[in-house]
mmCIF file of C-alpha atoms in Angstrom:
data_model
loop_
_atom_site.group_PDB
_atom_site.id
_atom_site.type_symbol
_atom_site.label_atom_id
_atom_site.label_comp_id
_atom_site.label_asym_id
_atom_site.label_seq_id
_atom_site.Cartn_x
_atom_site.Cartn_y
_atom_site.Cartn_z
ATOM 1 C CA MET J 169 0.000 0.000 0.000
ATOM 2 C CA LYS J 170 1.123 3.535 -0.754
ATOM 3 C CA THR J 171 0.683 6.013 2.124
ATOM 4 C CA LEU J 172 0.799 9.817 2.091
ATOM 5 C CA ILE J 173 1.108 11.624 5.440
ATOM 6 C CA ILE J 174 0.127 15.288 5.479
ATOM 7 C CA GLY J 175 -0.079 17.888 8.211
ATOM 8 C CA ALA J 176 1.327 21.168 9.455
ATOM 9 C CA PRO J 177 4.959 21.425 10.567
ATOM 10 C CA CYS J 178 5.407 19.843 14.028
ATOM 11 C CA ALA J 179 2.285 17.701 13.575
ATOM 12 C CA GLY J 180 4.399 14.562 14.048
ATOM 13 C CA LYS J 181 4.522 13.304 10.463
ATOM 14 C CA THR J 182 8.057 11.910 10.533
ATOM 15 C CA THR J 183 7.524 10.277 13.930
ATOM 16 C CA TYR J 184 4.295 8.657 12.762
ATOM 17 C CA ALA J 185 5.944 7.289 9.608
ATOM 18 C CA ARG J 186 8.901 5.858 11.492
ATOM 19 C CA GLN J 187 6.660 4.183 14.033
ATOM 20 C CA HIS J 188 4.226 2.622 11.562
ATOM 21 C CA ARG J 189 6.172 1.687 8.453
ATOM 22 C CA LYS J 190 7.894 -1.690 8.273
ATOM 23 C CA ALA J 191 11.660 -2.000 8.132
ATOM 24 C CA GLY J 192 12.699 -1.637 4.511
ATOM 25 C CA ASP J 193 9.666 0.377 3.408
ATOM 26 C CA PRO J 194 10.812 3.410 1.382
ATOM 27 C CA LEU J 195 10.154 6.773 3.095
ATOM 28 C CA ILE J 196 10.221 10.025 1.131
ATOM 29 C CA ASP J 197 10.758 12.807 3.681
ATOM 30 C CA PHE J 198 11.529 16.393 2.626
ATOM 31 C CA ASP J 199 13.499 17.163 5.805
ATOM 32 C CA ARG J 200 15.768 14.157 5.283
ATOM 33 C CA LEU J 201 16.277 15.180 1.653
ATOM 34 C CA VAL J 202 17.352 18.656 2.815
ATOM 35 C CA GLU J 203 19.951 17.018 5.048
ATOM 36 C CA ALA J 204 21.052 14.665 2.269
ATOM 37 C CA THR J 205 21.793 17.644 0.005
ATOM 38 C CA GLY J 206 23.942 19.407 2.583
ATOM 39 C CA GLY J 207 21.349 21.490 4.435
ATOM 40 C CA THR J 208 19.901 21.544 7.932
ATOM 41 C CA ALA J 209 16.307 20.493 8.507
ATOM 42 C CA HIS J 210 13.984 23.300 9.686
ATOM 43 C CA ALA J 211 16.690 25.982 9.348
ATOM 44 C CA GLN J 212 15.968 29.443 7.950
ATOM 45 C CA GLY J 213 17.056 30.250 4.374
ATOM 46 C CA GLN J 214 18.844 27.530 2.365
ATOM 47 C CA ASP J 215 16.751 28.471 -0.688
ATOM 48 C CA ASP J 216 18.892 26.612 -3.240
ATOM 49 C CA ILE J 217 19.106 23.468 -1.125
ATOM 50 C CA ARG J 218 15.375 23.511 -0.458
ATOM 51 C CA ARG J 219 14.615 23.861 -4.178
ATOM 52 C CA VAL J 220 16.784 20.845 -4.973
ATOM 53 C CA ALA J 221 15.244 18.838 -2.110
ATOM 54 C CA GLU J 222 11.721 19.716 -3.287
ATOM 55 C CA ALA J 223 12.534 18.532 -6.815
ATOM 56 C CA MET J 224 13.862 15.281 -5.348
ATOM 57 C CA ARG J 225 10.724 14.891 -3.221
ATOM 58 C CA LYS J 226 8.411 15.348 -6.199
ATOM 59 C CA ALA J 227 10.390 12.916 -8.329
ATOM 60 C CA GLY J 228 10.621 10.352 -5.550
ATOM 61 C CA GLN J 229 6.943 10.556 -4.664
ATOM 62 C CA GLY J 230 5.886 10.373 -8.285
ATOM 63 C CA ARG J 231 8.003 7.312 -8.967
ATOM 64 C CA GLY J 232 7.285 5.683 -5.603
ATOM 65 C CA PHE J 233 3.535 6.009 -6.052
ATOM 66 C CA ALA J 234 3.650 4.623 -9.612
ATOM 67 C CA ASP J 235 1.489 1.587 -10.296
ATOM 68 C CA ASP J 236 4.449 -0.624 -11.260
ATOM 69 C CA ILE J 237 6.122 -0.162 -7.850
ATOM 70 C CA SER J 238 4.965 -2.957 -5.555
ATOM 71 C CA ALA J 239 6.729 -1.779 -2.356
ATOM 72 C CA ASP J 240 4.820 -0.163 0.515
ATOM 73 C CA VAL J 241 6.003 3.404 -0.093
ATOM 74 C CA TRP J 242 5.502 6.188 2.475
ATOM 75 C CA ALA J 243 5.694 9.889 1.629
ATOM 76 C CA ILE J 244 5.444 13.036 3.769
ATOM 77 C CA TYR J 245 4.016 16.223 2.275
ATOM 78 C CA THR J 246 2.919 19.196 4.381
ATOM 79 C CA ARG J 247 0.211 20.661 2.146
ATOM 80 C CA PRO J 248 -0.639 19.098 -1.226
ATOM 81 C CA SER J 249 -3.267 20.836 -3.327
ATOM 82 C CA ASN J 250 -6.847 19.677 -2.920
ATOM 83 C CA GLY J 251 -6.813 18.451 -6.512
ATOM 84 C CA ALA J 252 -3.683 16.358 -5.928
ATOM 85 C CA LEU J 253 -5.268 14.816 -2.814
ATOM 86 C CA ALA J 254 -8.422 13.902 -4.732
ATOM 87 C CA ASP J 255 -6.358 12.350 -7.531
ATOM 88 C CA MET J 256 -4.295 10.238 -5.123
ATOM 89 C CA ALA J 257 -7.423 9.071 -3.310
ATOM 90 C CA GLU J 258 -8.881 7.889 -6.638
ATOM 91 C CA ARG J 259 -5.703 5.903 -7.268
ATOM 92 C CA GLY J 260 -6.122 4.089 -3.955
ATOM 93 C CA ILE J 261 -3.334 5.850 -2.093
ATOM 94 C CA ARG J 262 -3.960 5.948 1.638
ATOM 95 C CA ILE J 263 -4.036 9.526 2.960
ATOM 96 C CA ILE J 264 -3.395 10.237 6.647
ATOM 97 C CA CYS J 265 -3.797 13.788 7.942
ATOM 98 C CA LEU J 266 -2.171 14.445 11.312
ATOM 99 C CA ASP J 267 -3.975 17.301 13.017
ATOM 100 C CA PRO J 268 -2.999 17.754 16.684
ATOM 101 C CA GLY J 269 -4.216 21.377 16.565
ATOM 102 C CA GLU J 270 -2.544 24.697 15.833
ATOM 103 C CA LYS J 271 -1.778 25.378 19.495
ATOM 104 C CA THR J 272 -0.001 22.045 19.910
ATOM 105 C CA CYS J 273 2.050 22.533 16.741
ATOM 106 C CA LEU J 274 3.105 26.038 17.793
ATOM 107 C CA GLU J 275 4.075 24.795 21.259
ATOM 108 C CA ARG J 276 6.206 22.069 19.711
ATOM 109 C CA ALA J 277 7.804 24.562 17.329
ATOM 110 C CA GLU J 278 8.767 26.786 20.252
ATOM 111 C CA LYS J 279 10.102 23.864 22.253
ATOM 112 C CA GLU J 280 12.184 22.649 19.305
ATOM 113 C CA ALA J 281 13.400 26.189 18.489
ATOM 114 C CA ARG J 282 12.053 25.967 14.943
ATOM 115 C CA SER J 283 12.660 28.830 12.509
ATOM 116 C CA ASN J 284 10.219 31.673 11.919
ATOM 117 C CA SER J 285 9.376 30.186 8.543
ATOM 118 C CA SER J 286 8.193 26.987 10.262
ATOM 119 C CA ILE J 287 5.979 28.974 12.614
ATOM 120 C CA GLU J 288 4.487 30.921 9.704
ATOM 121 C CA ALA J 289 3.911 27.660 7.827
ATOM 122 C CA ILE J 290 1.957 26.273 10.787
ATOM 123 C CA LYS J 291 -0.291 29.332 10.875
ATOM 124 C CA ALA J 292 -0.769 29.237 7.094
ATOM 125 C CA TRP J 293 -1.703 25.531 7.185
ATOM 126 C CA TYR J 294 -4.452 26.115 9.736
ATOM 127 C CA GLU J 295 -5.698 29.254 7.992
ATOM 128 C CA ASN J 296 -6.174 27.215 4.814
ATOM 129 C CA PRO J 297 -6.392 23.517 5.767
ATOM 130 C CA PRO J 298 -6.655 20.908 3.018
ATOM 131 C CA VAL J 299 -9.994 19.491 1.942
ATOM 132 C CA LEU J 300 -9.706 15.784 2.631
ATOM 133 C CA PRO J 301 -11.221 13.432 0.044
ATOM 134 C CA ALA J 302 -13.524 10.592 1.044
ATOM 135 C CA GLY J 303 -11.642 7.792 2.750
ATOM 136 C CA ALA J 304 -8.834 9.976 4.095
ATOM 137 C CA GLU J 305 -7.958 9.513 7.763
ATOM 138 C CA ARG J 306 -7.712 12.499 10.112
ATOM 139 C CA LYS J 307 -5.832 11.769 13.334
ATOM 140 C CA LYS J 308 -6.054 14.274 16.162
ATOM 141 C CA THR J 309 -3.635 12.469 18.458
ATOM 142 C CA VAL J 310 -0.330 10.873 17.588
ATOM 143 C CA MET J 311 2.009 8.549 19.408
ATOM 144 C CA LYS J 312 4.098 9.977 22.224
ATOM 145 C CA THR J 313 6.912 8.584 24.298
ATOM 146 C CA LYS J 314 7.254 8.717 28.063
ATOM 147 C CA LYS J 315 10.703 8.268 29.514
ATOM 148 C CA LEU J 316 11.049 6.703 32.933
ATOM 149 C CA ASN J 317 13.935 6.631 35.389
ATOM 150 C CA LEU J 318 14.864 3.053 36.210
ATOM 151 C CA LYS J 319 16.766 2.053 39.306
ATOM 152 C CA ILE J 320 18.642 -1.093 38.326
ATOM 153 C CA ASP J 321 18.810 -3.511 41.230
ATOM 154 C CA ARG J 322 21.064 -6.473 40.514
ATOM 155 C CA ILE J 323 19.531 -9.152 42.694
ATOM 156 C CA GLY J 324 20.865 -12.161 40.859
ATOM 157 C CA ALA J 325 18.732 -15.050 39.710
ATOM 158 C CA LYS J 326 16.101 -15.072 42.440
ATOM 159 C CA ASP J 327 13.421 -14.387 39.800
ATOM 160 C CA ASN J 328 14.529 -17.461 37.799
ATOM 161 C CA LEU J 329 15.778 -15.284 34.955
ATOM 162 C CA THR J 330 17.782 -16.707 32.102
ATOM 163 C CA ALA J 331 20.489 -14.940 30.117
ATOM 164 C CA GLY J 332 19.224 -11.801 28.376
ATOM 165 C CA GLN J 333 16.217 -11.236 30.651
ATOM 166 C CA PHE J 334 15.324 -8.348 32.937
ATOM 167 C CA THR J 335 12.210 -7.340 34.823
ATOM 168 C CA GLY J 336 10.853 -4.103 36.169
ATOM 169 C CA TYR J 337 8.057 -1.564 36.119
ATOM 170 C CA ALA J 338 7.618 0.331 32.867
ATOM 171 C CA SER J 339 5.055 2.600 34.553
ATOM 172 C CA VAL J 340 4.002 3.371 38.103
ATOM 173 C CA PHE J 341 0.440 4.200 39.048
ATOM 174 C CA GLY J 342 -0.728 7.144 41.113
ATOM 175 C CA ASN J 343 2.306 9.436 41.136
ATOM 176 C CA VAL J 344 2.728 12.614 39.076
ATOM 177 C CA ASP J 345 5.791 12.451 36.818
ATOM 178 C CA SER J 346 8.016 15.351 35.791
ATOM 179 C CA VAL J 347 5.825 16.257 32.804
ATOM 180 C CA GLY J 348 2.648 16.455 34.916
ATOM 181 C CA ASP J 349 1.029 13.121 34.009
ATOM 182 C CA LYS J 350 -0.510 10.641 36.418
ATOM 183 C CA ILE J 351 -1.345 7.162 35.105
ATOM 184 C CA ILE J 352 -4.260 5.428 36.822
ATOM 185 C CA LYS J 353 -4.476 1.674 37.401
ATOM 186 C CA GLY J 354 -6.401 0.067 34.549
ATOM 187 C CA ALA J 355 -5.047 2.439 31.900
ATOM 188 C CA PHE J 356 -3.208 -0.362 30.039
ATOM 189 C CA VAL J 357 -5.746 -3.196 30.374
ATOM 190 C CA LYS J 358 -7.409 -2.772 26.984
ATOM 191 C CA SER J 359 -4.147 -2.205 25.103
ATOM 192 C CA LEU J 360 -2.429 -5.256 26.603
ATOM 193 C CA LYS J 361 -5.164 -7.493 25.205
ATOM 194 C CA GLU J 362 -3.955 -6.609 21.703
ATOM 195 C CA PHE J 363 -0.731 -8.518 22.376
ATOM 196 C CA GLY J 364 -0.131 -12.151 23.384
ATOM 197 C CA ASP J 365 -1.157 -13.922 26.564
ATOM 198 C CA GLY J 366 -0.105 -11.952 29.607
ATOM 199 C CA GLY J 367 1.107 -9.004 27.537
ATOM 200 C CA ALA J 368 3.769 -11.022 25.688
ATOM 201 C CA GLY J 369 5.048 -9.716 22.363
ATOM 202 C CA ILE J 370 5.505 -5.972 22.964
ATOM 203 C CA PRO J 371 8.707 -5.093 21.060
ATOM 204 C CA CYS J 372 11.673 -3.649 22.962
ATOM 205 C CA TYR J 373 13.871 -1.129 21.138
ATOM 206 C CA TRP J 374 16.869 1.043 21.846
ATOM 207 C CA CYS J 375 15.784 4.712 22.090
ATOM 208 C CA HIS J 376 12.628 4.179 19.969
ATOM 209 C CA GLU J 377 14.755 3.552 16.843
ATOM 210 C CA THR J 378 12.001 1.573 15.174
ATOM 211 C CA SER J 379 13.242 2.334 11.654
ATOM 212 C CA ASP J 380 16.432 0.314 12.260
ATOM 213 C CA PRO J 381 15.764 -3.446 12.462
ATOM 214 C CA GLU J 382 18.979 -3.980 14.451
ATOM 215 C CA MET J 383 17.609 -1.689 17.174
ATOM 216 C CA ASN J 384 14.775 -4.153 17.797
ATOM 217 C CA LEU J 385 16.474 -5.663 20.850
ATOM 218 C CA GLY J 386 13.850 -8.118 22.053
ATOM 219 C CA THR J 387 10.293 -8.524 23.271
ATOM 220 C CA THR J 388 8.251 -8.768 26.427
ATOM 221 C CA LEU J 389 7.547 -12.217 27.822
ATOM 222 C CA GLU J 390 5.068 -10.673 30.220
ATOM 223 C CA ALA J 391 3.395 -7.289 30.708
ATOM 224 C CA THR J 392 0.754 -7.071 33.425
ATOM 225 C CA GLU J 393 -0.808 -4.510 35.703
ATOM 226 C CA ASP J 394 -0.598 -4.912 39.470
ATOM 227 C CA GLU J 395 -1.237 -2.533 42.351
ATOM 228 C CA HIS J 396 2.110 -0.823 41.815
ATOM 229 C CA GLY J 397 2.188 -0.320 38.057
ATOM 230 C CA LEU J 398 2.874 -1.962 34.713
ATOM 231 C CA PHE J 399 5.239 -4.866 35.366
ATOM 232 C CA VAL J 400 7.259 -6.146 32.399
ATOM 233 C CA LYS J 401 9.574 -9.072 31.845
ATOM 234 C CA VAL J 402 11.749 -8.621 28.762
ATOM 235 C CA GLN J 403 13.840 -11.102 26.807
ATOM 236 C CA LEU J 404 16.659 -9.534 24.822
ATOM 237 C CA ASP J 405 17.854 -11.264 21.650
ATOM 238 C CA LEU J 406 21.496 -11.957 22.516
ATOM 239 C CA ASP J 407 22.192 -13.115 18.939
ATOM 240 C CA ASN J 408 21.836 -9.426 18.033
ATOM 241 C CA PRO J 409 25.177 -7.745 18.960
ATOM 242 C CA LYS J 410 23.404 -4.501 19.824
ATOM 243 C CA ALA J 411 20.981 -6.304 22.143
ATOM 244 C CA ALA J 412 23.882 -8.159 23.756
ATOM 245 C CA TYR J 413 25.678 -4.876 24.373
ATOM 246 C CA ALA J 414 22.531 -3.266 25.793
ATOM 247 C CA TYR J 415 22.253 -6.259 28.160
ATOM 248 C CA LYS J 416 25.862 -5.692 29.225
ATOM 249 C CA LEU J 417 25.064 -2.033 29.971
ATOM 250 C CA LEU J 418 22.067 -3.091 32.067
ATOM 251 C CA LYS J 419 24.065 -5.605 34.111
ATOM 252 C CA GLU J 420 26.809 -3.042 34.741
ATOM 253 C CA GLN J 421 24.198 -0.429 35.708
ATOM 254 C CA ARG J 422 25.569 1.945 33.082
ATOM 255 C CA VAL J 423 22.050 2.341 31.680
ATOM 256 C CA ARG J 424 19.274 2.795 34.222
ATOM 257 C CA GLN J 425 16.249 3.984 32.312
ATOM 258 C CA MET J 426 13.419 2.943 30.092
ATOM 259 C CA SER J 427 10.686 4.515 27.992
ATOM 260 C CA PHE J 428 7.452 3.433 26.374
ATOM 261 C CA ALA J 429 5.740 4.728 23.261
ATOM 262 C CA TYR J 430 2.039 5.335 23.773
ATOM 263 C CA GLN J 431 -1.084 7.175 22.765
ATOM 264 C CA VAL J 432 -3.537 8.563 25.300
ATOM 265 C CA THR J 433 -7.006 7.187 24.575
ATOM 266 C CA ASP J 434 -8.729 8.544 27.662
ATOM 267 C CA GLY J 435 -7.855 11.128 30.275
ATOM 268 C CA GLU J 436 -8.730 14.502 31.755
ATOM 269 C CA ASN J 437 -7.109 17.552 33.241
ATOM 270 C CA LYS J 438 -7.066 17.716 37.023
ATOM 271 C CA LYS J 439 -6.013 20.548 39.287
ATOM 272 C CA ASP J 440 -2.414 19.393 39.630
ATOM 273 C CA CYS J 441 -1.902 16.992 36.713
ATOM 274 C CA PHE J 442 -3.257 15.322 33.606
ATOM 275 C CA GLU J 443 -4.830 12.039 34.673
ATOM 276 C CA ILE J 444 -4.429 9.228 32.120
ATOM 277 C CA THR J 445 -7.101 6.530 32.411
ATOM 278 C CA GLY J 446 -6.653 4.952 28.972
ATOM 279 C CA CYS J 447 -3.352 4.346 27.226
ATOM 280 C CA LYS J 448 -2.432 2.424 24.078
ATOM 281 C CA ILE J 449 1.111 1.071 24.279
ATOM 282 C CA PHE J 450 3.177 0.509 21.107
ATOM 283 C CA GLU J 451 6.645 -0.477 22.303
ATOM 284 C CA VAL J 452 9.122 -0.176 25.170
ATOM 285 C CA SER J 453 12.683 1.115 24.847
ATOM 286 C CA ILE J 454 15.891 1.191 26.837
ATOM 287 C CA VAL J 455 16.987 4.851 26.960
ATOM 288 C CA PRO J 456 19.572 7.074 28.697
ATOM 289 C CA VAL J 457 17.093 9.710 30.017
ATOM 290 C CA GLY J 458 13.919 9.362 32.076
ATOM 291 C CA ALA J 459 10.992 11.275 33.603
ATOM 292 C CA ASN J 460 9.179 9.162 36.212
ATOM 293 C CA GLN J 461 11.414 8.774 39.248
ATOM 294 C CA ALA J 462 9.388 5.927 40.749
ATOM 295 C CA THR J 463 9.905 3.186 38.159
ATOM 296 C CA SER J 464 12.549 0.497 38.551
ATOM 297 C CA ILE J 465 14.167 -2.477 36.891
ATOM 298 C CA GLU J 466 13.598 -5.171 39.486
ATOM 299 C CA SER J 467 16.236 -7.666 38.446
ATOM 300 C CA VAL J 468 18.793 -8.453 35.836
ATOM 301 C CA LYS J 469 20.200 -11.954 35.334
ATOM 302 C CA ALA J 470 23.400 -12.232 37.363
ATOM 303 C CA LEU J 471 26.689 -12.718 35.528
ATOM 304 C CA GLN J 472 27.348 -16.407 35.001
ATOM 305 C CA GLU J 473 30.195 -18.279 33.384
ATOM 306 C CA GLU J 474 28.076 -19.458 30.488
ATOM 307 C CA ASP J 475 27.056 -15.947 29.376
ATOM 308 C CA THR J 476 30.253 -14.079 30.316
ATOM 309 C CA PRO J 477 32.687 -13.895 27.379
ATOM 310 C CA GLU J 478 36.424 -14.189 27.943
ATOM 311 C CA PRO J 479 38.105 -10.748 27.932
ATOM 312 C CA SER J 480 40.135 -9.879 24.868
ATOM 313 C CA GLU J 481 43.795 -8.951 25.098
ATOM 314 C CA ASP J 482 42.877 -5.305 24.796
ATOM 315 C CA GLU J 483 40.308 -5.583 27.599
ATOM 316 C CA ALA J 484 42.413 -7.629 30.053
ATOM 317 C CA THR J 485 44.790 -5.307 31.954
ATOM 318 C CA GLU J 486 47.226 -6.545 34.580
ATOM 319 C CA ASP J 487 49.691 -4.734 36.845
ATOM 320 C CA GLU J 488 53.269 -5.832 37.438
ATOM 321 C CA GLY J 489 52.163 -8.246 40.170
ATOM 322 C CA GLY J 490 49.686 -9.931 37.836
ATOM 323 C CA ALA J 491 46.476 -8.602 39.486
ATOM 324 C CA SER J 492 43.849 -7.211 37.167
ATOM 325 C CA GLU J 493 42.647 -3.662 37.667
ATOM 326 C CA GLU J 494 39.446 -3.336 39.683
ATOM 327 C CA GLU J 495 37.815 -0.759 37.441
ATOM 328 C CA PRO J 496 38.187 -0.091 33.698
ATOM 329 C CA GLU J 497 39.328 3.317 32.568
ATOM 330 C CA THR J 498 36.522 5.728 31.882
ATOM 331 C CA ASP J 499 36.081 7.359 28.490
ATOM 332 C CA LEU J 500 36.912 10.713 30.105
ATOM 333 C CA THR J 501 40.292 9.432 31.274
ATOM 334 C CA ALA J 502 41.168 8.121 27.834
ATOM 335 C CA ASP J 503 40.141 11.402 26.218
ATOM 336 C CA LEU J 504 42.237 13.461 28.636
ATOM 337 C CA GLU J 505 45.293 11.278 28.154
ATOM 338 C CA THR J 506 44.956 11.708 24.419
ATOM 339 C CA LEU J 507 44.699 15.451 24.966
ATOM 340 C CA GLU J 508 47.859 15.406 27.070
ATOM 341 C CA ASP J 509 49.812 13.635 24.321
ATOM 342 C CA GLN J 510 48.558 16.088 21.728
ATOM 343 C CA LEU J 511 49.478 19.099 23.867
ATOM 344 C CA ALA J 512 52.977 17.757 24.426
ATOM 345 C CA LYS J 513 53.464 17.415 20.665
ATOM 346 C CA ILE J 514 52.149 20.948 20.131
ATOM 347 C CA VAL J 515 54.573 22.332 22.731
ATOM 348 C CA ASP J 516 57.559 20.730 21.024
ATOM 349 C CA LEU J 517 56.402 21.857 17.593
ATOM 350 C CA VAL J 518 55.840 25.487 18.653
ATOM 351 C CA ALA J 519 59.202 25.643 20.418
ATOM 352 C CA THR J 520 60.985 24.269 17.343
ATOM 353 C CA MET J 521 59.224 26.738 15.029
ATOM 354 C CA ILE J 522 60.096 29.752 17.199
ATOM 355 C CA GLU J 523 63.731 28.710 17.550
ATOM 356 C CA LYS J 524 63.979 28.262 13.779
ATOM 357 C CA THR J 525 62.371 31.673 13.150
ATOM 358 C CA GLN J 526 64.763 33.379 15.586
ATOM 359 C CA GLY J 527 67.766 31.770 13.953
ATOM 360 C CA GLU J 528 66.702 32.997 10.511
ATOM 361 C CA GLU J 529 65.626 36.550 11.364
ATOM 362 C CA ASN J 530 67.938 37.592 14.257
ATOM 363 C CA PRO J 531 71.052 35.404 14.271
ATOM 364 C CA GLU J 532 72.945 37.826 16.509
ATOM 365 C CA GLU J 533 70.134 38.763 18.863
ATOM 366 C CA ASP J 534 70.798 36.071 21.440
ATOM 367 C CA LYS J 535 74.334 37.331 22.124
ATOM 368 C CA PRO J 536 74.545 39.107 25.509
ATOM 369 C CA THR J 537 75.918 42.657 25.494
ATOM 370 C CA ASP J 538 77.915 44.467 28.172
ATOM 371 C CA GLU J 539 78.385 47.654 26.131
ATOM 372 C CA PRO J 540 77.712 50.903 28.002
ATOM 373 C CA GLY J 541 74.200 52.158 27.516
ATOM 374 C CA GLY J 542 72.890 48.678 26.738
ATOM 375 C CA THR J 543 69.418 48.119 28.132
ATOM 376 C CA GLY J 544 69.579 44.381 28.313
ATOM 377 C CA SER J 545 65.982 44.298 27.016
ATOM 378 C CA GLU J 546 66.697 41.214 24.925
ATOM 379 C CA THR J 547 67.582 39.247 28.036
ATOM 380 C CA ASP J 548 64.955 40.750 30.363
ATOM 381 C CA ASN J 549 62.011 40.131 27.987
ATOM 382 C CA SER J 550 63.157 36.826 26.524
ATOM 383 C CA GLU J 551 60.559 34.816 28.454
ATOM 384 C CA THR J 552 57.563 36.944 27.431
ATOM 385 C CA ASP J 553 58.319 38.168 23.902
ATOM 386 C CA PRO J 554 57.859 35.351 21.405
ATOM 387 C CA ARG J 555 60.189 37.169 19.004
ATOM 388 C CA LYS J 556 62.997 37.031 21.592
ATOM 389 C CA GLY J 557 63.103 33.673 23.259
ATOM 390 C CA GLY J 558 59.292 33.461 23.465
ATOM 391 C CA ASN J 559 59.450 29.672 23.217
ATOM 392 C CA VAL J 560 60.181 29.600 26.957
ATOM 393 C CA SER J 561 56.950 31.470 27.741
ATOM 394 C CA VAL J 562 54.901 29.361 25.308
ATOM 395 C CA LYS J 563 56.312 26.173 26.781
ATOM 396 C CA LYS J 564 55.563 27.322 30.320
ATOM 397 C CA GLU J 565 51.950 28.083 29.413
ATOM 398 C CA ALA J 566 51.492 24.781 27.608
ATOM 399 C CA ASP J 567 53.051 22.921 30.533
ATOM 400 C CA ALA J 568 50.484 24.600 32.788
ATOM 401 C CA ILE J 569 47.700 23.318 30.532
ATOM 402 C CA ILE J 570 49.112 19.802 30.771
ATOM 403 C CA ALA J 571 49.296 20.129 34.553
ATOM 404 C CA ARG J 572 45.585 21.008 34.645
ATOM 405 C CA ALA J 573 44.829 17.979 32.467
ATOM 406 C CA ASN J 574 46.833 15.823 34.857
ATOM 407 C CA ARG J 575 44.791 17.104 37.767
ATOM 408 C CA LEU J 576 41.627 16.090 35.909
ATOM 409 C CA LEU J 577 43.113 12.634 35.295
ATOM 410 C CA ASN J 578 43.547 12.199 39.020
ATOM 411 C CA ILE J 579 39.893 13.058 39.892
#
């Protein structure tokens, strides 16, 4: 099926396409074409780049929607003409109009620091909205994501977990999170019935990267509501290197958070929050940032010999006595050591260049003078004037920079 997604800027068109198209389905997106031709999406100006990107969009959409193309092609177009919409509807192209409302689009534009042209385009879209042909779908709400802070508690195998499994609460009932939402018990009941027995089969991604099949890390074995919240048990696919690495991060407590993609189906504003009583869940993701401070990963399978790979030569580090180091070096330490090496090379290079320049331009200047009336300025200023022995001053300053880097290395 061919699908055209229309809507004002910030309506969520790209997000909707990424969440609903299958891996491998072609997606024709003007913003991505701008980036592909050397521009920046949503930036002001770039007239030439935008003209080229628009020509590419038209050509791609025209060819992608051709009858002899059997792939499920998706295209994003802010505001086609009413005639073009009617023509595509007659050809059987599915038309989805995302319409969260002008206020919502403007709020998103402000939050994302969109350009003035984007803001004007939003206003123009709502001043002259498209006339949707029969069969077109208008969607007022689109999928959102809620990020949750997860406290990873490594409690071993007491939950009878096997390699690649973890459990926890993807949502907690009754508390107000940092974005002002409160989820009420029962909100997920209807949505969970759309999956397997006991909520099995909800996909687990890394950072909601649903357009990349390798970022599909695993699936829920269980997702159920209890008095506390939405409890999930996830099985990661350890044959996927990215899932295996995510599992390693979880066990080492280097990643502590999770998120779920959802759509509010029922809720109302209260005095101190927005109360969600109905929620459709699409997927769960492991993420680096969260919002609800009350959620937690209950357990992660303890390290065992059968799922712990032997360290490589690069990873195994031993001191002179043969004992391995207790903690691996952090990325910050490695970066600072690299910086120190680079600074040392710069110091030597600058000193060599200055000495060479002095030798060429003032071969006699370094000779001391005891003649009457001599000021001795060459000697007195040699450490501060780069034209007269300035390599000493430069080297001192660079050495001070290295000393500060060394202090950081010792933190």
